[in-house]
Amino acid sequence: MDMLLTMMSAKGMSSLLKTGTALLTILLVVPALLKLFIVTVDEGWAAIRTRNGKPIIRNRPARRKTGMGGAVGEVVVLAPGSHGAFPLFYWYRLIDVRCRASDLPAREMTGLNGHQHRVHASFEWRPIPTGRDLRVFELDVVNVKERASNIVGAALRDTIRQLDADELPHNDEINRRVLAACASQLRAACGVELVRVMITGDALTDGYLLAGALRGSDPHADAVAALHALN
């Protein structure tokens, strides 16, 4: 009872108030200040340094070699982890660098022997977390997905044009050929890595199926030439 009465006295309440204020400061204010001055980059993300919301381009070599370094003309990139940040003047923009997939529009493509395929394809890609590539990805390209689709679609068309068969090869073979044809170009133009290209459907229309059946039933050269002209 003496201890309880002491705590309920004016001096005891003042002491409790001071202790509670100190605990509240430690539990709320300190984490808020740490979050204000520290930026955390999770796995699967990268961050580039910005000023007033705009990416900062390095215009001179770094004074010392650090994990945030980069060549002149690149943006400063932060790897996953916790990094210091000074608010209002320097901040960081988070960029998702995980793998994503995009569908190509269905297209009619003709092989080397004249056989036509209506091809549905998709490709997987991801941004590359380096200073040069993220500058291209963030600043140099207005629509990365559209530009990447154009490059991959053109390479896929050229690949199928060189195939002398009525059926498309396995996806692994298509993927290998398209990667060899456009992976480096896609990185230079869009700052992204081409992970995989897949044929998701080879849908032949009734006209193509009829033309194939007629080719098999009438091997005469004139008939085959006429069918090629129709397709």
mmCIF file with all atom_site columns, C-alpha atoms in Angstrom:
data_model
loop_
_atom_site.group_PDB
_atom_site.id
_atom_site.type_symbol
_atom_site.label_atom_id
_atom_site.label_alt_id
_atom_site.label_comp_id
_atom_site.label_asym_id
_atom_site.label_entity_id
_atom_site.label_seq_id
_atom_site.pdbx_PDB_ins_code
_atom_site.Cartn_x
_atom_site.Cartn_y
_atom_site.Cartn_z
_atom_site.occupancy
_atom_site.B_iso_or_equiv
_atom_site.pdbx_formal_charge
_atom_site.auth_seq_id
_atom_site.auth_comp_id
_atom_site.auth_asym_id
_atom_site.auth_atom_id
_atom_site.pdbx_PDB_model_num
ATOM 1   C CA . MET A 1 1   ? 0.000  0.000   0.000    1.00 0.00 ? 1   MET A CA 1
ATOM 2   C CA . ASP A 1 2   ? 2.829  2.387   0.766    1.00 0.00 ? 2   ASP A CA 1
ATOM 3   C CA . MET A 1 3   ? 4.327  1.735   -2.680   1.00 0.00 ? 3   MET A CA 1
ATOM 4   C CA . LEU A 1 4   ? 0.941  2.219   -4.373   1.00 0.00 ? 4   LEU A CA 1
ATOM 5   C CA . LEU A 1 5   ? 0.330  5.484   -2.489   1.00 0.00 ? 5   LEU A CA 1
ATOM 6   C CA . THR A 1 6   ? 3.799  6.677   -3.420   1.00 0.00 ? 6   THR A CA 1
ATOM 7   C CA . MET A 1 7   ? 3.146  5.993   -7.095   1.00 0.00 ? 7   MET A CA 1
ATOM 8   C CA . MET A 1 8   ? -0.202 7.828   -6.934   1.00 0.00 ? 8   MET A CA 1
ATOM 9   C CA . SER A 1 9   ? 1.380  10.919  -5.387   1.00 0.00 ? 9   SER A CA 1
ATOM 10  C CA . ALA A 1 10  ? 2.251  13.972  -7.449   1.00 0.00 ? 10  ALA A CA 1
ATOM 11  C CA . LYS A 1 11  ? 5.915  13.093  -7.516   1.00 0.00 ? 11  LYS A CA 1
ATOM 12  C CA . GLY A 1 12  ? 5.177  9.502   -8.467   1.00 0.00 ? 12  GLY A CA 1
ATOM 13  C CA . MET A 1 13  ? 2.786  10.495  -11.285  1.00 0.00 ? 13  MET A CA 1
ATOM 14  C CA . SER A 1 14  ? 5.380  12.916  -12.620  1.00 0.00 ? 14  SER A CA 1
ATOM 15  C CA . SER A 1 15  ? 7.962  10.161  -12.663  1.00 0.00 ? 15  SER A CA 1
ATOM 16  C CA . LEU A 1 16  ? 5.554  7.789   -14.425  1.00 0.00 ? 16  LEU A CA 1
ATOM 17  C CA . LEU A 1 17  ? 4.724  10.463  -16.989  1.00 0.00 ? 17  LEU A CA 1
ATOM 18  C CA . LYS A 1 18  ? 8.379  11.059  -17.743  1.00 0.00 ? 18  LYS A CA 1
ATOM 19  C CA . THR A 1 19  ? 9.034  7.324   -18.041  1.00 0.00 ? 19  THR A CA 1
ATOM 20  C CA . GLY A 1 20  ? 6.022  6.845   -20.333  1.00 0.00 ? 20  GLY A CA 1
ATOM 21  C CA . THR A 1 21  ? 7.088  9.764   -22.522  1.00 0.00 ? 21  THR A CA 1
ATOM 22  C CA . ALA A 1 22  ? 10.584 8.328   -22.813  1.00 0.00 ? 22  ALA A CA 1
ATOM 23  C CA . LEU A 1 23  ? 9.225  4.906   -23.770  1.00 0.00 ? 23  LEU A CA 1
ATOM 24  C CA . LEU A 1 24  ? 6.849  6.444   -26.317  1.00 0.00 ? 24  LEU A CA 1
ATOM 25  C CA . THR A 1 25  ? 9.720  8.378   -27.834  1.00 0.00 ? 25  THR A CA 1
ATOM 26  C CA . ILE A 1 26  ? 11.834 5.246   -28.113  1.00 0.00 ? 26  ILE A CA 1
ATOM 27  C CA . LEU A 1 27  ? 9.013  3.146   -29.577  1.00 0.00 ? 27  LEU A CA 1
ATOM 28  C CA . LEU A 1 28  ? 7.557  5.692   -32.045  1.00 0.00 ? 28  LEU A CA 1
ATOM 29  C CA . VAL A 1 29  ? 9.811  8.658   -32.707  1.00 0.00 ? 29  VAL A CA 1
ATOM 30  C CA . VAL A 1 30  ? 13.123 6.837   -33.086  1.00 0.00 ? 30  VAL A CA 1
ATOM 31  C CA . PRO A 1 31  ? 11.799 4.282   -35.668  1.00 0.00 ? 31  PRO A CA 1
ATOM 32  C CA . ALA A 1 32  ? 10.147 7.146   -37.585  1.00 0.00 ? 32  ALA A CA 1
ATOM 33  C CA . LEU A 1 33  ? 13.439 9.046   -37.725  1.00 0.00 ? 33  LEU A CA 1
ATOM 34  C CA . LEU A 1 34  ? 15.299 5.915   -38.784  1.00 0.00 ? 34  LEU A CA 1
ATOM 35  C CA . LYS A 1 35  ? 12.795 5.306   -41.588  1.00 0.00 ? 35  LYS A CA 1
ATOM 36  C CA . LEU A 1 36  ? 13.165 8.933   -42.668  1.00 0.00 ? 36  LEU A CA 1
ATOM 37  C CA . PHE A 1 37  ? 16.942 8.726   -42.952  1.00 0.00 ? 37  PHE A CA 1
ATOM 38  C CA . ILE A 1 38  ? 17.324 5.084   -44.014  1.00 0.00 ? 38  ILE A CA 1
ATOM 39  C CA . VAL A 1 39  ? 15.958 3.504   -47.204  1.00 0.00 ? 39  VAL A CA 1
ATOM 40  C CA . THR A 1 40  ? 15.570 -0.286  -47.356  1.00 0.00 ? 40  THR A CA 1
ATOM 41  C CA . VAL A 1 41  ? 15.746 -2.136  -50.673  1.00 0.00 ? 41  VAL A CA 1
ATOM 42  C CA . ASP A 1 42  ? 14.119 -5.580  -50.649  1.00 0.00 ? 42  ASP A CA 1
ATOM 43  C CA . GLU A 1 43  ? 15.164 -8.613  -52.680  1.00 0.00 ? 43  GLU A CA 1
ATOM 44  C CA . GLY A 1 44  ? 13.898 -8.383  -56.243  1.00 0.00 ? 44  GLY A CA 1
ATOM 45  C CA . TRP A 1 45  ? 14.171 -4.582  -56.225  1.00 0.00 ? 45  TRP A CA 1
ATOM 46  C CA . ALA A 1 46  ? 16.801 -1.972  -57.000  1.00 0.00 ? 46  ALA A CA 1
ATOM 47  C CA . ALA A 1 47  ? 16.904 1.747   -56.245  1.00 0.00 ? 47  ALA A CA 1
ATOM 48  C CA . ILE A 1 48  ? 18.339 4.714   -58.103  1.00 0.00 ? 48  ILE A CA 1
ATOM 49  C CA . ARG A 1 49  ? 19.228 8.016   -56.460  1.00 0.00 ? 49  ARG A CA 1
ATOM 50  C CA . THR A 1 50  ? 17.029 11.002  -57.315  1.00 0.00 ? 50  THR A CA 1
ATOM 51  C CA . ARG A 1 51  ? 16.948 14.734  -56.663  1.00 0.00 ? 51  ARG A CA 1
ATOM 52  C CA . ASN A 1 52  ? 13.548 16.457  -56.650  1.00 0.00 ? 52  ASN A CA 1
ATOM 53  C CA . GLY A 1 53  ? 12.050 13.260  -58.058  1.00 0.00 ? 53  GLY A CA 1
ATOM 54  C CA . LYS A 1 54  ? 14.436 13.054  -61.041  1.00 0.00 ? 54  LYS A CA 1
ATOM 55  C CA . PRO A 1 55  ? 17.185 10.425  -61.409  1.00 0.00 ? 55  PRO A CA 1
ATOM 56  C CA . ILE A 1 56  ? 20.688 11.767  -60.835  1.00 0.00 ? 56  ILE A CA 1
ATOM 57  C CA . ILE A 1 57  ? 23.161 11.088  -63.667  1.00 0.00 ? 57  ILE A CA 1
ATOM 58  C CA . ARG A 1 58  ? 26.767 10.741  -62.534  1.00 0.00 ? 58  ARG A CA 1
ATOM 59  C CA . ASN A 1 59  ? 28.794 13.472  -64.248  1.00 0.00 ? 59  ASN A CA 1
ATOM 60  C CA . ARG A 1 60  ? 32.201 12.743  -62.703  1.00 0.00 ? 60  ARG A CA 1
ATOM 61  C CA . PRO A 1 61  ? 34.053 9.660   -61.448  1.00 0.00 ? 61  PRO A CA 1
ATOM 62  C CA . ALA A 1 62  ? 33.429 8.581   -57.879  1.00 0.00 ? 62  ALA A CA 1
ATOM 63  C CA . ARG A 1 63  ? 36.029 9.696   -55.332  1.00 0.00 ? 63  ARG A CA 1
ATOM 64  C CA . ARG A 1 64  ? 36.249 6.229   -53.838  1.00 0.00 ? 64  ARG A CA 1
ATOM 65  C CA . LYS A 1 65  ? 35.084 2.830   -54.994  1.00 0.00 ? 65  LYS A CA 1
ATOM 66  C CA . THR A 1 66  ? 31.841 1.848   -53.232  1.00 0.00 ? 66  THR A CA 1
ATOM 67  C CA . GLY A 1 67  ? 28.896 -0.431  -53.840  1.00 0.00 ? 67  GLY A CA 1
ATOM 68  C CA . MET A 1 68  ? 26.945 2.598   -55.112  1.00 0.00 ? 68  MET A CA 1
ATOM 69  C CA . GLY A 1 69  ? 29.584 3.542   -57.675  1.00 0.00 ? 69  GLY A CA 1
ATOM 70  C CA . GLY A 1 70  ? 29.131 3.775   -61.416  1.00 0.00 ? 70  GLY A CA 1
ATOM 71  C CA . ALA A 1 71  ? 30.718 5.164   -64.531  1.00 0.00 ? 71  ALA A CA 1
ATOM 72  C CA . VAL A 1 72  ? 30.135 8.676   -65.806  1.00 0.00 ? 72  VAL A CA 1
ATOM 73  C CA . GLY A 1 73  ? 26.736 8.936   -67.498  1.00 0.00 ? 73  GLY A CA 1
ATOM 74  C CA . GLU A 1 74  ? 25.139 6.188   -65.395  1.00 0.00 ? 74  GLU A CA 1
ATOM 75  C CA . VAL A 1 75  ? 22.679 6.433   -62.524  1.00 0.00 ? 75  VAL A CA 1
ATOM 76  C CA . VAL A 1 76  ? 23.659 5.494   -58.971  1.00 0.00 ? 76  VAL A CA 1
ATOM 77  C CA . VAL A 1 77  ? 22.137 2.111   -58.103  1.00 0.00 ? 77  VAL A CA 1
ATOM 78  C CA . LEU A 1 78  ? 21.551 0.599   -54.665  1.00 0.00 ? 78  LEU A CA 1
ATOM 79  C CA . ALA A 1 79  ? 21.560 -3.163  -54.188  1.00 0.00 ? 79  ALA A CA 1
ATOM 80  C CA . PRO A 1 80  ? 19.167 -4.885  -51.728  1.00 0.00 ? 80  PRO A CA 1
ATOM 81  C CA . GLY A 1 81  ? 19.841 -3.867  -48.127  1.00 0.00 ? 81  GLY A CA 1
ATOM 82  C CA . SER A 1 82  ? 19.614 -0.741  -45.932  1.00 0.00 ? 82  SER A CA 1
ATOM 83  C CA . HIS A 1 83  ? 21.202 2.515   -47.063  1.00 0.00 ? 83  HIS A CA 1
ATOM 84  C CA . GLY A 1 84  ? 21.380 6.025   -45.683  1.00 0.00 ? 84  GLY A CA 1
ATOM 85  C CA . ALA A 1 85  ? 19.293 8.762   -47.319  1.00 0.00 ? 85  ALA A CA 1
ATOM 86  C CA . PHE A 1 86  ? 19.153 12.491  -46.770  1.00 0.00 ? 86  PHE A CA 1
ATOM 87  C CA . PRO A 1 87  ? 15.527 13.660  -47.203  1.00 0.00 ? 87  PRO A CA 1
ATOM 88  C CA . LEU A 1 88  ? 14.477 16.616  -49.380  1.00 0.00 ? 88  LEU A CA 1
ATOM 89  C CA . PHE A 1 89  ? 17.785 16.729  -51.279  1.00 0.00 ? 89  PHE A CA 1
ATOM 90  C CA . TYR A 1 90  ? 18.643 13.108  -52.043  1.00 0.00 ? 90  TYR A CA 1
ATOM 91  C CA . TRP A 1 91  ? 16.189 10.238  -52.194  1.00 0.00 ? 91  TRP A CA 1
ATOM 92  C CA . TYR A 1 92  ? 15.822 6.919   -53.962  1.00 0.00 ? 92  TYR A CA 1
ATOM 93  C CA . ARG A 1 93  ? 13.286 5.533   -56.418  1.00 0.00 ? 93  ARG A CA 1
ATOM 94  C CA . LEU A 1 94  ? 12.535 1.827   -56.082  1.00 0.00 ? 94  LEU A CA 1
ATOM 95  C CA . ILE A 1 95  ? 12.452 -0.214  -59.300  1.00 0.00 ? 95  ILE A CA 1
ATOM 96  C CA . ASP A 1 96  ? 11.015 -3.720  -59.563  1.00 0.00 ? 96  ASP A CA 1
ATOM 97  C CA . VAL A 1 97  ? 13.646 -5.915  -61.269  1.00 0.00 ? 97  VAL A CA 1
ATOM 98  C CA . ARG A 1 98  ? 11.770 -9.215  -60.970  1.00 0.00 ? 98  ARG A CA 1
ATOM 99  C CA . CYS A 1 99  ? 10.955 -11.338 -64.023  1.00 0.00 ? 99  CYS A CA 1
ATOM 100 C CA . ARG A 1 100 ? 7.734  -10.567 -65.891  1.00 0.00 ? 100 ARG A CA 1
ATOM 101 C CA . ALA A 1 101 ? 6.006  -11.943 -69.008  1.00 0.00 ? 101 ALA A CA 1
ATOM 102 C CA . SER A 1 102 ? 4.496  -10.195 -72.030  1.00 0.00 ? 102 SER A CA 1
ATOM 103 C CA . ASP A 1 103 ? 2.380  -11.635 -74.844  1.00 0.00 ? 103 ASP A CA 1
ATOM 104 C CA . LEU A 1 104 ? 3.134  -10.964 -78.487  1.00 0.00 ? 104 LEU A CA 1
ATOM 105 C CA . PRO A 1 105 ? 0.187  -10.357 -80.824  1.00 0.00 ? 105 PRO A CA 1
ATOM 106 C CA . ALA A 1 106 ? -0.916 -13.378 -82.855  1.00 0.00 ? 106 ALA A CA 1
ATOM 107 C CA . ARG A 1 107 ? 0.726  -13.257 -86.293  1.00 0.00 ? 107 ARG A CA 1
ATOM 108 C CA . GLU A 1 108 ? 0.806  -15.259 -89.524  1.00 0.00 ? 108 GLU A CA 1
ATOM 109 C CA . MET A 1 109 ? 4.397  -16.327 -90.212  1.00 0.00 ? 109 MET A CA 1
ATOM 110 C CA . THR A 1 110 ? 5.710  -18.179 -93.258  1.00 0.00 ? 110 THR A CA 1
ATOM 111 C CA . GLY A 1 111 ? 8.492  -20.757 -93.128  1.00 0.00 ? 111 GLY A CA 1
ATOM 112 C CA . LEU A 1 112 ? 11.215 -21.375 -95.689  1.00 0.00 ? 112 LEU A CA 1
ATOM 113 C CA . ASN A 1 113 ? 9.080  -23.974 -97.522  1.00 0.00 ? 113 ASN A CA 1
ATOM 114 C CA . GLY A 1 114 ? 6.072  -21.657 -97.778  1.00 0.00 ? 114 GLY A CA 1
ATOM 115 C CA . HIS A 1 115 ? 4.100  -23.221 -94.925  1.00 0.00 ? 115 HIS A CA 1
ATOM 116 C CA . GLN A 1 116 ? 2.226  -20.613 -92.917  1.00 0.00 ? 116 GLN A CA 1
ATOM 117 C CA . HIS A 1 117 ? 1.639  -20.671 -89.168  1.00 0.00 ? 117 HIS A CA 1
ATOM 118 C CA . ARG A 1 118 ? -0.590 -18.501 -87.038  1.00 0.00 ? 118 ARG A CA 1
ATOM 119 C CA . VAL A 1 119 ? 1.735  -18.096 -84.045  1.00 0.00 ? 119 VAL A CA 1
ATOM 120 C CA . HIS A 1 120 ? 0.842  -17.082 -80.487  1.00 0.00 ? 120 HIS A CA 1
ATOM 121 C CA . ALA A 1 121 ? 4.014  -16.363 -78.490  1.00 0.00 ? 121 ALA A CA 1
ATOM 122 C CA . SER A 1 122 ? 5.146  -14.722 -75.272  1.00 0.00 ? 122 SER A CA 1
ATOM 123 C CA . PHE A 1 123 ? 8.490  -13.714 -73.809  1.00 0.00 ? 123 PHE A CA 1
ATOM 124 C CA . GLU A 1 124 ? 9.858  -13.294 -70.292  1.00 0.00 ? 124 GLU A CA 1
ATOM 125 C CA . TRP A 1 125 ? 12.132 -10.378 -69.390  1.00 0.00 ? 125 TRP A CA 1
ATOM 126 C CA . ARG A 1 126 ? 13.469 -8.418  -66.431  1.00 0.00 ? 126 ARG A CA 1
ATOM 127 C CA . PRO A 1 127 ? 15.296 -5.122  -65.890  1.00 0.00 ? 127 PRO A CA 1
ATOM 128 C CA . ILE A 1 128 ? 19.040 -5.363  -65.252  1.00 0.00 ? 128 ILE A CA 1
ATOM 129 C CA . PRO A 1 129 ? 20.082 -3.581  -62.017  1.00 0.00 ? 129 PRO A CA 1
ATOM 130 C CA . THR A 1 130 ? 23.179 -1.774  -63.304  1.00 0.00 ? 130 THR A CA 1
ATOM 131 C CA . GLY A 1 131 ? 23.735 1.956   -63.668  1.00 0.00 ? 131 GLY A CA 1
ATOM 132 C CA . ARG A 1 132 ? 23.870 1.921   -67.455  1.00 0.00 ? 132 ARG A CA 1
ATOM 133 C CA . ASP A 1 133 ? 20.922 -0.444  -68.002  1.00 0.00 ? 133 ASP A CA 1
ATOM 134 C CA . LEU A 1 134 ? 18.625 1.278   -65.495  1.00 0.00 ? 134 LEU A CA 1
ATOM 135 C CA . ARG A 1 135 ? 19.367 4.622   -67.125  1.00 0.00 ? 135 ARG A CA 1
ATOM 136 C CA . VAL A 1 136 ? 18.140 3.212   -70.452  1.00 0.00 ? 136 VAL A CA 1
ATOM 137 C CA . PHE A 1 137 ? 15.177 1.530   -68.749  1.00 0.00 ? 137 PHE A CA 1
ATOM 138 C CA . GLU A 1 138 ? 14.112 4.652   -66.807  1.00 0.00 ? 138 GLU A CA 1
ATOM 139 C CA . LEU A 1 139 ? 15.149 7.573   -69.043  1.00 0.00 ? 139 LEU A CA 1
ATOM 140 C CA . ASP A 1 140 ? 15.813 6.584   -72.643  1.00 0.00 ? 140 ASP A CA 1
ATOM 141 C CA . VAL A 1 141 ? 12.724 4.500   -73.511  1.00 0.00 ? 141 VAL A CA 1
ATOM 142 C CA . VAL A 1 142 ? 9.156  5.793   -73.273  1.00 0.00 ? 142 VAL A CA 1
ATOM 143 C CA . ASN A 1 143 ? 7.482  2.364   -73.447  1.00 0.00 ? 143 ASN A CA 1
ATOM 144 C CA . VAL A 1 144 ? 9.886  -0.480  -72.657  1.00 0.00 ? 144 VAL A CA 1
ATOM 145 C CA . LYS A 1 145 ? 7.292  -3.245  -73.153  1.00 0.00 ? 145 LYS A CA 1
ATOM 146 C CA . GLU A 1 146 ? 6.283  -2.009  -76.609  1.00 0.00 ? 146 GLU A CA 1
ATOM 147 C CA . ARG A 1 147 ? 9.851  -1.593  -77.799  1.00 0.00 ? 147 ARG A CA 1
ATOM 148 C CA . ALA A 1 148 ? 10.899 -4.980  -76.425  1.00 0.00 ? 148 ALA A CA 1
ATOM 149 C CA . SER A 1 149 ? 7.878  -6.632  -78.099  1.00 0.00 ? 149 SER A CA 1
ATOM 150 C CA . ASN A 1 150 ? 8.858  -5.141  -81.452  1.00 0.00 ? 150 ASN A CA 1
ATOM 151 C CA . ILE A 1 151 ? 12.443 -6.399  -81.186  1.00 0.00 ? 151 ILE A CA 1
ATOM 152 C CA . VAL A 1 152 ? 11.502 -9.908  -80.013  1.00 0.00 ? 152 VAL A CA 1
ATOM 153 C CA . GLY A 1 153 ? 8.662  -10.153 -82.561  1.00 0.00 ? 153 GLY A CA 1
ATOM 154 C CA . ALA A 1 154 ? 11.006 -9.269  -85.440  1.00 0.00 ? 154 ALA A CA 1
ATOM 155 C CA . ALA A 1 155 ? 13.599 -11.814 -84.280  1.00 0.00 ? 155 ALA A CA 1
ATOM 156 C CA . LEU A 1 156 ? 10.910 -14.510 -83.939  1.00 0.00 ? 156 LEU A CA 1
ATOM 157 C CA . ARG A 1 157 ? 9.630  -13.788 -87.448  1.00 0.00 ? 157 ARG A CA 1
ATOM 158 C CA . ASP A 1 158 ? 13.146 -14.059 -88.918  1.00 0.00 ? 158 ASP A CA 1
ATOM 159 C CA . THR A 1 159 ? 13.729 -17.297 -87.009  1.00 0.00 ? 159 THR A CA 1
ATOM 160 C CA . ILE A 1 160 ? 10.545 -18.952 -88.278  1.00 0.00 ? 160 ILE A CA 1
ATOM 161 C CA . ARG A 1 161 ? 11.255 -17.725 -91.815  1.00 0.00 ? 161 ARG A CA 1
ATOM 162 C CA . GLN A 1 162 ? 14.412 -19.868 -91.816  1.00 0.00 ? 162 GLN A CA 1
ATOM 163 C CA . LEU A 1 163 ? 12.585 -23.071 -90.776  1.00 0.00 ? 163 LEU A CA 1
ATOM 164 C CA . ASP A 1 164 ? 12.086 -25.618 -93.568  1.00 0.00 ? 164 ASP A CA 1
ATOM 165 C CA . ALA A 1 165 ? 9.364  -27.719 -91.894  1.00 0.00 ? 165 ALA A CA 1
ATOM 166 C CA . ASP A 1 166 ? 5.587  -27.929 -91.640  1.00 0.00 ? 166 ASP A CA 1
ATOM 167 C CA . GLU A 1 167 ? 5.735  -27.944 -87.836  1.00 0.00 ? 167 GLU A CA 1
ATOM 168 C CA . LEU A 1 168 ? 7.503  -25.576 -85.492  1.00 0.00 ? 168 LEU A CA 1
ATOM 169 C CA . PRO A 1 169 ? 10.397 -27.030 -83.456  1.00 0.00 ? 169 PRO A CA 1
ATOM 170 C CA . HIS A 1 170 ? 10.406 -27.461 -79.679  1.00 0.00 ? 170 HIS A CA 1
ATOM 171 C CA . ASN A 1 171 ? 10.248 -24.332 -77.545  1.00 0.00 ? 171 ASN A CA 1
ATOM 172 C CA . ASP A 1 172 ? 13.835 -24.871 -76.372  1.00 0.00 ? 172 ASP A CA 1
ATOM 173 C CA . GLU A 1 173 ? 15.094 -24.609 -79.942  1.00 0.00 ? 173 GLU A CA 1
ATOM 174 C CA . ILE A 1 174 ? 12.968 -21.529 -80.674  1.00 0.00 ? 174 ILE A CA 1
ATOM 175 C CA . ASN A 1 175 ? 14.152 -19.934 -77.427  1.00 0.00 ? 175 ASN A CA 1
ATOM 176 C CA . ARG A 1 176 ? 17.823 -20.609 -78.210  1.00 0.00 ? 176 ARG A CA 1
ATOM 177 C CA . ARG A 1 177 ? 17.613 -19.104 -81.682  1.00 0.00 ? 177 ARG A CA 1
ATOM 178 C CA . VAL A 1 178 ? 15.695 -15.989 -80.675  1.00 0.00 ? 178 VAL A CA 1
ATOM 179 C CA . LEU A 1 179 ? 17.989 -15.350 -77.684  1.00 0.00 ? 179 LEU A CA 1
ATOM 180 C CA . ALA A 1 180 ? 21.022 -15.564 -79.941  1.00 0.00 ? 180 ALA A CA 1
ATOM 181 C CA . ALA A 1 181 ? 19.380 -13.210 -82.439  1.00 0.00 ? 181 ALA A CA 1
ATOM 182 C CA . CYS A 1 182 ? 18.203 -10.355 -80.205  1.00 0.00 ? 182 CYS A CA 1
ATOM 183 C CA . ALA A 1 183 ? 19.277 -10.664 -76.540  1.00 0.00 ? 183 ALA A CA 1
ATOM 184 C CA . SER A 1 184 ? 22.199 -8.233  -76.854  1.00 0.00 ? 184 SER A CA 1
ATOM 185 C CA . GLN A 1 185 ? 20.149 -5.817  -78.973  1.00 0.00 ? 185 GLN A CA 1
ATOM 186 C CA . LEU A 1 186 ? 17.322 -5.859  -76.425  1.00 0.00 ? 186 LEU A CA 1
ATOM 187 C CA . ARG A 1 187 ? 19.699 -5.032  -73.583  1.00 0.00 ? 187 ARG A CA 1
ATOM 188 C CA . ALA A 1 188 ? 21.282 -2.152  -75.494  1.00 0.00 ? 188 ALA A CA 1
ATOM 189 C CA . ALA A 1 189 ? 17.925 -0.718  -76.605  1.00 0.00 ? 189 ALA A CA 1
ATOM 190 C CA . CYS A 1 190 ? 15.800 -1.284  -73.478  1.00 0.00 ? 190 CYS A CA 1
ATOM 191 C CA . GLY A 1 191 ? 18.143 -2.111  -70.593  1.00 0.00 ? 191 GLY A CA 1
ATOM 192 C CA . VAL A 1 192 ? 16.408 -5.449  -69.954  1.00 0.00 ? 192 VAL A CA 1
ATOM 193 C CA . GLU A 1 193 ? 17.417 -9.107  -70.050  1.00 0.00 ? 193 GLU A CA 1
ATOM 194 C CA . LEU A 1 194 ? 15.521 -11.478 -72.330  1.00 0.00 ? 194 LEU A CA 1
ATOM 195 C CA . VAL A 1 195 ? 14.961 -14.597 -70.213  1.00 0.00 ? 195 VAL A CA 1
ATOM 196 C CA . ARG A 1 196 ? 12.901 -16.895 -72.455  1.00 0.00 ? 196 ARG A CA 1
ATOM 197 C CA . VAL A 1 197 ? 10.735 -16.921 -75.589  1.00 0.00 ? 197 VAL A CA 1
ATOM 198 C CA . MET A 1 198 ? 7.885  -19.422 -75.847  1.00 0.00 ? 198 MET A CA 1
ATOM 199 C CA . ILE A 1 199 ? 5.417  -20.412 -78.557  1.00 0.00 ? 199 ILE A CA 1
ATOM 200 C CA . THR A 1 200 ? 2.165  -20.711 -76.605  1.00 0.00 ? 200 THR A CA 1
ATOM 201 C CA . GLY A 1 201 ? -0.017 -21.734 -79.563  1.00 0.00 ? 201 GLY A CA 1
ATOM 202 C CA . ASP A 1 202 ? 0.297  -22.645 -83.250  1.00 0.00 ? 202 ASP A CA 1
ATOM 203 C CA . ALA A 1 203 ? -3.302 -22.083 -84.326  1.00 0.00 ? 203 ALA A CA 1
ATOM 204 C CA . LEU A 1 204 ? -3.863 -22.891 -88.010  1.00 0.00 ? 204 LEU A CA 1
ATOM 205 C CA . THR A 1 205 ? -7.000 -21.519 -89.673  1.00 0.00 ? 205 THR A CA 1
ATOM 206 C CA . ASP A 1 206 ? -9.300 -23.673 -91.764  1.00 0.00 ? 206 ASP A CA 1
ATOM 207 C CA . GLY A 1 207 ? -7.790 -22.218 -94.940  1.00 0.00 ? 207 GLY A CA 1
ATOM 208 C CA . TYR A 1 208 ? -4.268 -23.271 -93.916  1.00 0.00 ? 208 TYR A CA 1
ATOM 209 C CA . LEU A 1 209 ? -5.445 -26.755 -92.937  1.00 0.00 ? 209 LEU A CA 1
ATOM 210 C CA . LEU A 1 210 ? -7.255 -27.172 -96.272  1.00 0.00 ? 210 LEU A CA 1
ATOM 211 C CA . ALA A 1 211 ? -4.169 -25.997 -98.157  1.00 0.00 ? 211 ALA A CA 1
ATOM 212 C CA . GLY A 1 212 ? -2.032 -28.537 -96.291  1.00 0.00 ? 212 GLY A CA 1
ATOM 213 C CA . ALA A 1 213 ? -4.457 -31.351 -97.059  1.00 0.00 ? 213 ALA A CA 1
ATOM 214 C CA . LEU A 1 214 ? -4.509 -30.460 -100.758 1.00 0.00 ? 214 LEU A CA 1
ATOM 215 C CA . ARG A 1 215 ? -0.720 -30.374 -100.850 1.00 0.00 ? 215 ARG A CA 1
ATOM 216 C CA . GLY A 1 216 ? -0.645 -33.906 -99.475  1.00 0.00 ? 216 GLY A CA 1
ATOM 217 C CA . SER A 1 217 ? -3.265 -35.231 -101.897 1.00 0.00 ? 217 SER A CA 1
ATOM 218 C CA . ASP A 1 218 ? -2.044 -33.513 -105.069 1.00 0.00 ? 218 ASP A CA 1
ATOM 219 C CA . PRO A 1 219 ? 1.754  -33.389 -105.250 1.00 0.00 ? 219 PRO A CA 1
ATOM 220 C CA . HIS A 1 220 ? 1.742  -31.891 -108.755 1.00 0.00 ? 220 HIS A CA 1
ATOM 221 C CA . ALA A 1 221 ? 4.115  -28.930 -108.950 1.00 0.00 ? 221 ALA A CA 1
ATOM 222 C CA . ASP A 1 222 ? 1.541  -26.589 -110.516 1.00 0.00 ? 222 ASP A CA 1
ATOM 223 C CA . ALA A 1 223 ? -0.999 -27.304 -107.741 1.00 0.00 ? 223 ALA A CA 1
ATOM 224 C CA . VAL A 1 224 ? 1.551  -26.721 -105.003 1.00 0.00 ? 224 VAL A CA 1
ATOM 225 C CA . ALA A 1 225 ? 2.656  -23.447 -106.617 1.00 0.00 ? 225 ALA A CA 1
ATOM 226 C CA . ALA A 1 226 ? -0.977 -22.271 -106.831 1.00 0.00 ? 226 ALA A CA 1
ATOM 227 C CA . LEU A 1 227 ? -1.523 -23.063 -103.135 1.00 0.00 ? 227 LEU A CA 1
ATOM 228 C CA . HIS A 1 228 ? 1.629  -21.139 -102.211 1.00 0.00 ? 228 HIS A CA 1
ATOM 229 C CA . ALA A 1 229 ? 0.269  -18.173 -104.152 1.00 0.00 ? 229 ALA A CA 1
ATOM 230 C CA . LEU A 1 230 ? -3.056 -18.351 -102.293 1.00 0.00 ? 230 LEU A CA 1
ATOM 231 C CA . ASN A 1 231 ? -1.328 -18.393 -98.887  1.00 0.00 ? 231 ASN A CA 1
#
